[in-house]
Coordinates of C-alpha atoms in Angstrom, one line a residue:
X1 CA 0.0 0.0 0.0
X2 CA 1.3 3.2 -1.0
X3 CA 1.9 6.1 1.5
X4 CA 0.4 9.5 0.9
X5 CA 3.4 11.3 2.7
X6 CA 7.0 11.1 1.8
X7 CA 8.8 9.0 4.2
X8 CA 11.2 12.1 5.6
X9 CA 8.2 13.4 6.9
X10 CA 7.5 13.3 10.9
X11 CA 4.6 11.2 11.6
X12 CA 2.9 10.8 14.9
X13 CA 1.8 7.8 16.3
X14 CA 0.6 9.2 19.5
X15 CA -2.8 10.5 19.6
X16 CA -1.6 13.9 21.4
X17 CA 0.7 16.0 19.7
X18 CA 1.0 19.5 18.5
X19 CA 1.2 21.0 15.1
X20 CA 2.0 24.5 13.9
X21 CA 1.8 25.8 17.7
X22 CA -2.1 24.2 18.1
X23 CA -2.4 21.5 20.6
X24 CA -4.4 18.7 19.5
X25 CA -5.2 15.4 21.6
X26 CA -7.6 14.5 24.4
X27 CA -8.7 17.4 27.1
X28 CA -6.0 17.0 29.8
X29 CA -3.2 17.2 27.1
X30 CA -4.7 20.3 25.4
X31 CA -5.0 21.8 29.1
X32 CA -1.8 21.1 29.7
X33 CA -0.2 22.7 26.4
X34 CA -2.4 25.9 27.0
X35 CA -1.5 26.1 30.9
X36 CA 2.0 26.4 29.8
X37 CA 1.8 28.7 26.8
X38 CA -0.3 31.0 29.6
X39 CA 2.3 30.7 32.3
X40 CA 5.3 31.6 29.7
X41 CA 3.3 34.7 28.6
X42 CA 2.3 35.0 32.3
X43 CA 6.1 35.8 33.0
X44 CA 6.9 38.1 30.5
X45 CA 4.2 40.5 32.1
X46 CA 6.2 40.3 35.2
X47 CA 9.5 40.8 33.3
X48 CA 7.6 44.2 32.3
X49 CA 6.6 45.3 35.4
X50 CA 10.5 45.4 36.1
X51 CA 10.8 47.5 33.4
X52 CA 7.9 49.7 34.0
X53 CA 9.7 50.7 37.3
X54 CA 12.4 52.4 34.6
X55 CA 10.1 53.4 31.6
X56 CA 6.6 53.4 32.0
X57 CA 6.3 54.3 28.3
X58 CA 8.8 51.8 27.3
X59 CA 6.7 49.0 29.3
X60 CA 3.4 50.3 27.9
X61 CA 4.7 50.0 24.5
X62 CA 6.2 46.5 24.5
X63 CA 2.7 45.3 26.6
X64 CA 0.9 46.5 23.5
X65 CA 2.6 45.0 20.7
X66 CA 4.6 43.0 22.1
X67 CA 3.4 41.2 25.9
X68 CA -0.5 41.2 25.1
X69 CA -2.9 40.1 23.1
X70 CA -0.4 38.5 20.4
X71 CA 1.0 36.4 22.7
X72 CA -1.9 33.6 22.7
X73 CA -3.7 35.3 19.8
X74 CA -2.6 32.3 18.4
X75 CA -4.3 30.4 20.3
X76 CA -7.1 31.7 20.0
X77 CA -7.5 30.5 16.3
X78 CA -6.5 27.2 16.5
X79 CA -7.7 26.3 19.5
X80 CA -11.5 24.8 21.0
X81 CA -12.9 27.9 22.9
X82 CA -14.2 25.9 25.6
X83 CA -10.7 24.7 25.9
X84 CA -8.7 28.0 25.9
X85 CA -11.5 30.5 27.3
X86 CA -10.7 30.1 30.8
X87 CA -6.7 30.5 30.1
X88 CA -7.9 34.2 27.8
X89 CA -9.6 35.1 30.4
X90 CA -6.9 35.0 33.3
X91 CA -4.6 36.6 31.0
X92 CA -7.1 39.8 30.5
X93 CA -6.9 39.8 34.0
X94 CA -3.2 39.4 34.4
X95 CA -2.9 42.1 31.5
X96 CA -5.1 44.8 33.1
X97 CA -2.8 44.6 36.5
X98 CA 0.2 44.9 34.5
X99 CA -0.9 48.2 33.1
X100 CA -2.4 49.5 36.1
X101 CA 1.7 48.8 37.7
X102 CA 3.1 50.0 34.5
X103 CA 1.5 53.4 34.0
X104 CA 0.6 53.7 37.5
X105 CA -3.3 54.3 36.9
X106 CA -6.3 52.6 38.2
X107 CA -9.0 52.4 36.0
X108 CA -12.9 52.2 36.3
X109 CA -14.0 48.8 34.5
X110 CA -16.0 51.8 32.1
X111 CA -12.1 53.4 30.9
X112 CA -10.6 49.9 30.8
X113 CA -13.3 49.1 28.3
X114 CA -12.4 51.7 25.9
X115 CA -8.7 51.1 26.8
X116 CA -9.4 47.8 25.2
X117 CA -10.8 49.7 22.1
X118 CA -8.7 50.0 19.2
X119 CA -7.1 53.1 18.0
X120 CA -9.3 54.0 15.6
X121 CA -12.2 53.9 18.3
X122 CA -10.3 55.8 20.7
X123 CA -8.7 52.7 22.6
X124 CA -5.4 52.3 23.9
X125 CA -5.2 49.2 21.2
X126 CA -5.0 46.7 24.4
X127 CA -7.5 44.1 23.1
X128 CA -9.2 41.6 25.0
X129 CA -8.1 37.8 24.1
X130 CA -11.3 36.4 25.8
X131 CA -13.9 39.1 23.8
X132 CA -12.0 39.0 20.6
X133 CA -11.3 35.3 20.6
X134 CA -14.7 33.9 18.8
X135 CA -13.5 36.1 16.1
X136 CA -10.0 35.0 16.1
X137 CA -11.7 31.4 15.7
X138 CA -14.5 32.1 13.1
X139 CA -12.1 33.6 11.1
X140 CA -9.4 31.1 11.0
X141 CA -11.8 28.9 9.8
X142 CA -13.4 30.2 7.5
X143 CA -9.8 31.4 5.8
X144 CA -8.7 28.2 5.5
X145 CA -11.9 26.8 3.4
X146 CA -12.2 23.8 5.5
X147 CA -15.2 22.3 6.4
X148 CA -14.8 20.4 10.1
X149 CA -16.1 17.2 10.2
X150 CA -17.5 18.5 13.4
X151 CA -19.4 22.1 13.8
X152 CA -19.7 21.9 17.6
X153 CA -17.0 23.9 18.2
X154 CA -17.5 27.1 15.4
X155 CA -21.4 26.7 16.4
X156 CA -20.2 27.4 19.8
X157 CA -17.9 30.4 18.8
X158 CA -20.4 31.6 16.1
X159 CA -23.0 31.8 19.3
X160 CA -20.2 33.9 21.4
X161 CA -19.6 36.4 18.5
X162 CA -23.3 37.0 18.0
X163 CA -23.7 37.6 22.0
X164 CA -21.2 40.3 21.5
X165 CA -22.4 42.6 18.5
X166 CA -26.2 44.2 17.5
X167 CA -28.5 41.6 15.8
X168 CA -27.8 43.9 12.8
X169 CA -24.0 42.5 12.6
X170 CA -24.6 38.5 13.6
X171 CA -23.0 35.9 11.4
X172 CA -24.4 32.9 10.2
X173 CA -23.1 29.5 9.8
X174 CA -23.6 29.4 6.2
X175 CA -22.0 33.0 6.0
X176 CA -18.7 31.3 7.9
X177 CA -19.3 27.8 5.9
X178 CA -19.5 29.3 2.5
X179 CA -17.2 32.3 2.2
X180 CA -13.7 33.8 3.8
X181 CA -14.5 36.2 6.5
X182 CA -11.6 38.4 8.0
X183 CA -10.9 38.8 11.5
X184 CA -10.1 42.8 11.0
X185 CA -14.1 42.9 9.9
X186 CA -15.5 40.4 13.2
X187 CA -13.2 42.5 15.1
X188 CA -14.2 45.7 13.9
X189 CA -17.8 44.5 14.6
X190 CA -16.8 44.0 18.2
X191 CA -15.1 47.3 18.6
X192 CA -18.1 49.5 17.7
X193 CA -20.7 47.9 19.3
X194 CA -18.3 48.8 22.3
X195 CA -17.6 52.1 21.3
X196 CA -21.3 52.8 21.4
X197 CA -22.0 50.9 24.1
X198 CA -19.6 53.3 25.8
X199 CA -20.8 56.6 24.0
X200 CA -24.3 56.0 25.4
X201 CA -23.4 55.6 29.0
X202 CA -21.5 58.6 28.4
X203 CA -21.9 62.4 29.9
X204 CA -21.9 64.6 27.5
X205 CA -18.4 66.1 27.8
X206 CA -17.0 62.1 27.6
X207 CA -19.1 61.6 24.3
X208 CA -17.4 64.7 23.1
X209 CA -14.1 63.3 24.4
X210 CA -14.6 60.0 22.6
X211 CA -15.3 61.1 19.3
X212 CA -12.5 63.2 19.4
X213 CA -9.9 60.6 20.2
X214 CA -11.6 58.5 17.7
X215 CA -11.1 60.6 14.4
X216 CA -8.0 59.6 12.2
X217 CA -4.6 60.3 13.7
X218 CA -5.7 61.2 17.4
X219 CA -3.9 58.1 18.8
X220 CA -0.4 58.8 16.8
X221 CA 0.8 59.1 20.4
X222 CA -0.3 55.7 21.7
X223 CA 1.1 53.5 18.6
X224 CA 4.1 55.7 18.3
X225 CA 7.5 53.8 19.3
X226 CA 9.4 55.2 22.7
X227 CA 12.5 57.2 21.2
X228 CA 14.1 59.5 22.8
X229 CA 16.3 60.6 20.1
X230 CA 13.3 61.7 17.8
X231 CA 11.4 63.1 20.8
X232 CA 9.1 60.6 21.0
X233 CA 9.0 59.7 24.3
X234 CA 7.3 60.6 27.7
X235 CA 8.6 60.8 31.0
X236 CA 6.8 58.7 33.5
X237 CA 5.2 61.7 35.1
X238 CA 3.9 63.0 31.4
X239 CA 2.8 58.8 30.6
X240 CA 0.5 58.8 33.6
X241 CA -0.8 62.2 33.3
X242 CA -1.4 61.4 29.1
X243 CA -3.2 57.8 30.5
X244 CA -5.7 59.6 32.5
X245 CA -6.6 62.2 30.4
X246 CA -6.7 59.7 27.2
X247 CA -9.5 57.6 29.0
X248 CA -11.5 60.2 31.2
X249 CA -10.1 59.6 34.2
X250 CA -9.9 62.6 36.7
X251 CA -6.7 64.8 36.4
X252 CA -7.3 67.0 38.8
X253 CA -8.1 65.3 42.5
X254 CA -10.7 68.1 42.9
X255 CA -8.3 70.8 43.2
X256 CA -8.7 74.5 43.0
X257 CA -7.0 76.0 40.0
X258 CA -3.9 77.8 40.8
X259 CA -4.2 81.1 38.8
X260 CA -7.9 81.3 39.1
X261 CA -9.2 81.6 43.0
X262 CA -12.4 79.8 43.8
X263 CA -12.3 77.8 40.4
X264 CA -12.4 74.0 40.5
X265 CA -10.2 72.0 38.5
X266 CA -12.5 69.9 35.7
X267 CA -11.6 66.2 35.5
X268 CA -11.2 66.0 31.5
X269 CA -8.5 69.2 31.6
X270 CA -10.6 71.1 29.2
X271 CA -9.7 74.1 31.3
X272 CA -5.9 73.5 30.5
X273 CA -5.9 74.1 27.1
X274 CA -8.5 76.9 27.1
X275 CA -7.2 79.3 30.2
X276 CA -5.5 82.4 29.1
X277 CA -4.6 83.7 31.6
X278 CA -0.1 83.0 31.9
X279 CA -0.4 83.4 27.7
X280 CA 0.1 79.8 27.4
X281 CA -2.3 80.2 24.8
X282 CA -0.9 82.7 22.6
X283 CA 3.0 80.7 23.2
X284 CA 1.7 77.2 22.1
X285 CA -0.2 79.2 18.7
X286 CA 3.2 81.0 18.0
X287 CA 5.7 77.9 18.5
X288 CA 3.1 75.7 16.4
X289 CA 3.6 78.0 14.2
X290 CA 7.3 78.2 13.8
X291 CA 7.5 74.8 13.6
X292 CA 5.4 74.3 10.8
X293 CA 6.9 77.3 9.1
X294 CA 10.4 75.4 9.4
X295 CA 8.5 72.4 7.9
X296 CA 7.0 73.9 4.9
X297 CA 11.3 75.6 4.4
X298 CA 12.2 72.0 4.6
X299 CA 9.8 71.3 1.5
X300 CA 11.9 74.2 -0.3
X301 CA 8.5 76.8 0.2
X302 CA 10.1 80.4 1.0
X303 CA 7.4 81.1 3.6
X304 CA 6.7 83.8 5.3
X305 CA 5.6 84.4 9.0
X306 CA 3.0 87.1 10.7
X307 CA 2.1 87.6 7.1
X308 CA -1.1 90.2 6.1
X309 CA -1.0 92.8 9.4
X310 CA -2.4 95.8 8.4
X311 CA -2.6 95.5 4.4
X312 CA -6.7 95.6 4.3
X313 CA -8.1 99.0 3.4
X314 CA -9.7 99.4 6.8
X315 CA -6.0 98.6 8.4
X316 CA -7.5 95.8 10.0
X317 CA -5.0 94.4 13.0
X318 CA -6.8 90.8 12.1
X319 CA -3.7 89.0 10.5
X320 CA -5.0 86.4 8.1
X321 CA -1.6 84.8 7.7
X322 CA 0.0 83.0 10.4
X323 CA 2.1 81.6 7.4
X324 CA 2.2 82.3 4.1
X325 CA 3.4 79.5 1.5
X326 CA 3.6 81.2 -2.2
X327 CA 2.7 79.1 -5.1
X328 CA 1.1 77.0 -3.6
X329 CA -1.9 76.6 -5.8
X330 CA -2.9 77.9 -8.8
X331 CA 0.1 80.4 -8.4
X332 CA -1.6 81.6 -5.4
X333 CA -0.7 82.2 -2.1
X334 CA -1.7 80.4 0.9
X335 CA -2.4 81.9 4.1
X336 CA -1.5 78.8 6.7
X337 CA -4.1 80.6 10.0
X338 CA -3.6 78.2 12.9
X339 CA -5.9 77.4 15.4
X340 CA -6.1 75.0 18.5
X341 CA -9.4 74.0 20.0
X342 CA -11.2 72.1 22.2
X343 CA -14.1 69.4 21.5
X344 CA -15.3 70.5 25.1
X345 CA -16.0 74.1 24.3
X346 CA -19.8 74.1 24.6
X347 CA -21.3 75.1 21.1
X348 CA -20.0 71.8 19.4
X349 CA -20.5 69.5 22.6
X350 CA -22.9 67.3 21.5
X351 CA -22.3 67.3 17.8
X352 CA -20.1 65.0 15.6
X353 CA -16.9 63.9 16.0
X354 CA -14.2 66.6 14.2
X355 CA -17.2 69.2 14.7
X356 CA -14.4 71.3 16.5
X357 CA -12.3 71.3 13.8
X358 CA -14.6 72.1 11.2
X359 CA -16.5 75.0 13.3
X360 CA -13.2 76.3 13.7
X361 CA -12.2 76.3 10.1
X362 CA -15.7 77.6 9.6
X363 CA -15.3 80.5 11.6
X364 CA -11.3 81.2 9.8
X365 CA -13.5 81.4 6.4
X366 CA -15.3 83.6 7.5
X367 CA -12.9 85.9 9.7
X368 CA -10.4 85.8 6.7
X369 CA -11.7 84.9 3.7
X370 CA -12.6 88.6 2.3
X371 CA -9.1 89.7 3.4
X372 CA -7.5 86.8 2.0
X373 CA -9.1 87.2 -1.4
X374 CA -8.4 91.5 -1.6
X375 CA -5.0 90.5 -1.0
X376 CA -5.0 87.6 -3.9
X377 CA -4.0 84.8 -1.2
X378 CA -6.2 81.6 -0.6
X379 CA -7.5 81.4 3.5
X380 CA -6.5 77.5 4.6
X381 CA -7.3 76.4 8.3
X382 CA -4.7 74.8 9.9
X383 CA -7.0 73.4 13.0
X384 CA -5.9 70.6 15.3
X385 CA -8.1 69.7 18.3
X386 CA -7.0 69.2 21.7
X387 CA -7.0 65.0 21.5
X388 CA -4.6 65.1 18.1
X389 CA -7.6 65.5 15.2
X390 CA -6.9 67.4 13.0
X391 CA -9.4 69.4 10.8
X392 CA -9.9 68.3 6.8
X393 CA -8.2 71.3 5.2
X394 CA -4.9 70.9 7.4
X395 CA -4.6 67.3 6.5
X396 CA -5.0 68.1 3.1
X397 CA -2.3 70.6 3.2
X398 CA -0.3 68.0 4.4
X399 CA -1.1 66.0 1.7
X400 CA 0.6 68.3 -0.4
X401 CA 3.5 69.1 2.0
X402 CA 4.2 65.9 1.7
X403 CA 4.2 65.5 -2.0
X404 CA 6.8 68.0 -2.3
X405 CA 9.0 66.7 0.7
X406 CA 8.8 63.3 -0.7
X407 CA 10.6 64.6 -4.2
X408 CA 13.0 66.7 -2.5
X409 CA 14.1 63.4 -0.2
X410 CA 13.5 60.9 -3.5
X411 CA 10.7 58.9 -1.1
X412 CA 7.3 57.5 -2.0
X413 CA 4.9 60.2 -0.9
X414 CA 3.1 57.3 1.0
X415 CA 5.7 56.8 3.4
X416 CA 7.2 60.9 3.4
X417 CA 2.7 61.3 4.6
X418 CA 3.0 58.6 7.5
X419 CA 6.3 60.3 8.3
X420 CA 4.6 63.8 8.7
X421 CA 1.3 62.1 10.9
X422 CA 3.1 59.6 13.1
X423 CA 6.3 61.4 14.1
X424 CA 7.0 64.9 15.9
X425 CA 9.4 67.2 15.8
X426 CA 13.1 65.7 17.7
X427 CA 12.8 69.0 19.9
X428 CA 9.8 67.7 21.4
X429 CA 11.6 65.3 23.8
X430 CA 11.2 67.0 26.9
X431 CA 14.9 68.3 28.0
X432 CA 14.3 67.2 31.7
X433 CA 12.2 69.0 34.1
X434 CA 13.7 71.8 35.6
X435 CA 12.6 73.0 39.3
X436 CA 11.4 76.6 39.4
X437 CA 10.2 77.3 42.2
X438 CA 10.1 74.4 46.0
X439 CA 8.1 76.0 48.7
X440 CA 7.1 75.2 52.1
X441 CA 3.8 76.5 52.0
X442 CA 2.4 74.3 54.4
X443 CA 2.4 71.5 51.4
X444 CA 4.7 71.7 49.1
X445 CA 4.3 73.5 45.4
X446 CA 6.7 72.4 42.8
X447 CA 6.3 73.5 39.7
X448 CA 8.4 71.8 36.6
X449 CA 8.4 73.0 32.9
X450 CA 10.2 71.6 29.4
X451 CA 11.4 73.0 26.8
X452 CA 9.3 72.5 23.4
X453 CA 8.7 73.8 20.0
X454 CA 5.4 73.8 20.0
X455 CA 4.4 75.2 23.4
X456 CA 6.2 75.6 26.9
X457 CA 4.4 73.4 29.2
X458 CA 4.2 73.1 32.5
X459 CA 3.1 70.6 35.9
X460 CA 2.3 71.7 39.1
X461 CA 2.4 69.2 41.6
X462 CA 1.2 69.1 45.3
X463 CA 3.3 67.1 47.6
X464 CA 1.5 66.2 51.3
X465 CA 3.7 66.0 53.4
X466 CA 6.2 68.6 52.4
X467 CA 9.7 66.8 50.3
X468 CA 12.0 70.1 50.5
X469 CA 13.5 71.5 53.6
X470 CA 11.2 75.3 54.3
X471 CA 12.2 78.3 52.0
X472 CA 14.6 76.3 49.6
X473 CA 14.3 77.6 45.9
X474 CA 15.9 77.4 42.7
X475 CA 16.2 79.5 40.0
X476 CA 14.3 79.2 37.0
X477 CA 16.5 78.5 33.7
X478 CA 13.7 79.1 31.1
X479 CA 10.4 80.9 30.6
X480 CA 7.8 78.4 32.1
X481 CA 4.0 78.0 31.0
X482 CA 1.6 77.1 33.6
X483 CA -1.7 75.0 32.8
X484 CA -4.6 75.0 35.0
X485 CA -8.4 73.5 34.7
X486 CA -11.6 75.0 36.1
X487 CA -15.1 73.0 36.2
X488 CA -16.8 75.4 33.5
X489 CA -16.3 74.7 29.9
X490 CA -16.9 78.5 29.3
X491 CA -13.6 80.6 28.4
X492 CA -12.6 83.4 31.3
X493 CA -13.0 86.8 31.1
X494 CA -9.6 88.0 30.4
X495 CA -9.5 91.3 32.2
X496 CA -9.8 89.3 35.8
X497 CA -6.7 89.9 37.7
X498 CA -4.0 86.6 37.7
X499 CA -4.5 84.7 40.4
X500 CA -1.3 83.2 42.9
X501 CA -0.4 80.3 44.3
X502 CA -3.4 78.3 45.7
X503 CA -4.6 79.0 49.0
X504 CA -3.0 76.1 51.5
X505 CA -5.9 75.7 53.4
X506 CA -7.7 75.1 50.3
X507 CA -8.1 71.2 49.2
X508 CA -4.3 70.4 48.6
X509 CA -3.7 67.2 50.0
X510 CA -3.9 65.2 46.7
X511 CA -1.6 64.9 43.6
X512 CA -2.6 68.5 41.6
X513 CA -1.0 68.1 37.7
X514 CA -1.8 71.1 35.6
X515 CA -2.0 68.9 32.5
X516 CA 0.5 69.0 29.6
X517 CA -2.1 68.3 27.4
X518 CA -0.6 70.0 24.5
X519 CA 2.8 67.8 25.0
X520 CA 0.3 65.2 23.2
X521 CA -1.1 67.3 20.2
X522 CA 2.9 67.7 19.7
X523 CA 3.0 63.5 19.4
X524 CA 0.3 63.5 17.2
X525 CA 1.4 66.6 15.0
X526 CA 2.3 65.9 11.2
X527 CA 5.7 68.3 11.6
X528 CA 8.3 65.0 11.0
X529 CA 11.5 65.8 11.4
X530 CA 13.9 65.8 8.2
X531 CA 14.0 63.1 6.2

């Protein structure tokens, strides 16, 4: 009798064994195999943990693409769900106490939910093995083209998918049976049903919050590698801060904002991006500006800055032209007007996601658009929101930015674009913090600032009980720009006097951090550095 394998080839006589990483055998020998594939992965979160203690952003990164859901996502396609469930399941647990020791946050089961989101639906891209594994196994499947001699097992899985998306978005078993269904789609399926699941339990300043950190290129931040060489990384004190804010989680402890008496701190930080009062606002516009004024020089464009003051025939003071890029279409000029705003402010609370950005490039139009046109120029937004969107016309500006930088550097435009929208500027890394100011104050106030491009940030921090021996103080190096929050979305009136220090007897006894928020619109800025 012939054989139907060549004789080199490894045959098994036993009945367990396993192929291509998949156990297959009787219960107890599948157990087994899976018990020790989730014990090896169960170490390497430890390993990170270690590391976390070093680099919470390192250890963040590597548990996302790296220590988490990939390393049993294999598994999870080849194997029996009933077999492997309870293994996935321990290991969503053992990954969620590995972030909470790596970043140093706790999380409400509501922002580990959307932390298990993907990026594109405002995640942190830490998926879930035992809610994503019925796709995993559908689609493995029904990619091979195989029909099992058994259907027990992809009934079973086909039953858990449908559990976990609308009726609307259920599979069949003729649907799995007869054609090749991707994981990406089942997954996708997963992921929005979440995200609305989410959205709906919302407030309406965390529904505002979620659509903005779910438009394209919010999350540049979160997949971006840790490099300190390109400025792309975050000190552990930035990481947590970025964590919280990212998922909803409160920033502020409560606190009283320190250059506006009597006003309460808001948990999302809208209030940190929006205050004006330190000019933090007018210092993040202008060094957003420079930078992308240096990035347009590097695309050989002989801009010009603060362009249009003063040339209207009512000597407006309005400057349409925060940059000005000639020929750049039509042999026209452009006027570049930048803008940073918030999804929180209260007139585009409750409307779509990228509303900001558009309202914003709205009101540009029409603030500059019959300057723009008696001086012969073309008005184009350049609008990011706080969260890292950014508005249609300045990612088609990009677009063209980077057509021109890619035949300057001899680089597909493709990968010159994904350059420009998932790196920053090498300036960005924070240079260290320097101490301004350490003083006993019956807690003790220590405020810490960077130096950056884009905007001079800063983090005020309450320590109880006091770290610093009474009165001691050092000098500040460099300008420093001081964030606060308040509990009203509404902008201040800007002829209030500048408040101090918060009063000591006021609530002080937890962690107060002044948010960098904008350190994170620099991560997800399209300004690459030269390539």
């Amino acid at each position: 009798m012939s054989q139907p394998f060549p004789p080199e080839m490894k045959r098994s006589t036993h009945p367990n064994f396993v192929i291509l990483g998949i156990p297959i055998g009787d219960k107890a020998f599948c157990s087994t195999f899976i018990s020790e594939k989730y014990e090896e992965a169960k170490a390497l979160l430890h390993k990170l943990e270690e590391v976390s203690a070093v680099d919470p952003h390192v250890a963040f990164s590597l548990l996302r693409q790296c220590a988490g859901f990939c390393k049993l996502a294999h598994l999870a396609r080849g194997t029996q769900l009933s077999q492997a469930i309870s293994a996935l399941e321990a290991f969503d647990h053992n990954i969620r106490a590995t972030f909470s020791k790596c970043t140093v946050v706790g999380t409400s089961n509501q922002a580990w939910q959307q932390a298990e989101l993907s990026l594109s639906r405002g995640g942190l891209g830490i998926r879930s093995l035992s809610r994503h594994s019925p796709a995993a196994y559908i689609a493995s499947l029904s990619s091979s083209g195989a029909v099992p001699l058994s259907q027990e097992h992809l009934i079973h899985a086909v039953e858990l998918f449908n559990s976990l998306v609308p009726s609307s978005e259920a599979v069949s078993m003729e649907e799995v049976l007869t054609s090749r269904i991707h994981y990406k789609v089942l997954s996708n399926k997963i992921d929005n049903h979440l995200f609305n699941i989410l959205y709906e339990q919302s407030s309406a300043a965390d529904r505002a919050r979620l659509l903005s950190i779910s438009s394209p290129h919010a999350a540049s931040w979160v997949s971006v590698i840790p490099s300190e060489g390109l400025g792309l990384h975050l000190q552990p004190s930035e990481f947590q801060v970025a964590i919280k804010w990212w998922l909803g989680l409160d920033t502020s402890c409560g606190s009283i904002c320190p250059l506006c008496p009597g006003r309460i701190l808001d948990p999302l930080g809208h209030h940190a991006l929006t205050c004006k009062r330190g000019g933090d606002v007018v210092t993040r516009h202008n060094k957003l500006r420079d930078t992308l004024a240096e990035t347009c020089r590097r695309a050989h464009l002989s801009v010009k800055v603060k362009a249009g003051s003063n040339l209207t025939k009512d000597h407006s003071h309005t400057r349409p032209a925060d940059i000005l890029v000639p020929n750049w279409s039509m042999g026209k000029l452009a006027a570049f007007d930048l803008s940073v705003t918030s999804p929180l402010n209260s007139n585009v609370l409750l409307e779509a996601a990228g509303q900001a950005a558009r309202a914003t490039e709205q009101r540009k139009h029409d603030e500059n658009d019959a300057k723009c046109k008696e001086l012969g120029w073309i008005c184009v937004p350049m609008v990011v929101e706080a969260y890292g969107a950014w508005g249609t016309e300045a990612m088609e500006s990009f677009s063209l930015l980077a057509s021109r930088l890619a035949t300057s550097s001899n680089r597909a435009k493709a990968e010159v674009l994904a350059a420009l929208i998932w790196q920053a500027e090498p300036q960005l890394t924070p240079d260290g913090f320097d101490a301004v100011s350490v003083q006993n104050v019956g807690s003790t106030y220590i405020i810490v600032s960077w130096d950056l491009p884009t905007h001079s940030n800063g983090i005020l921090i309450n320590f109880s009980p006091p770290v610093t021996p009474t009165g001691t103080a050092l000098q500040l190096e460099r300008g420093v720009g001081r964030h606060q929050c308040c509990s009203q979305p509404a902008q201040h009136e800007e002829d209030s006097p500048p408040g101090g220090p918060p009063d000591p007897e006021s609530d002080t006894n937890d962690i107060v951090i002044s948010l960098f928020i904008n350190k994170i619109i620099n991560l997800t800025s399209p300004l690459a550095p030269p390539l």
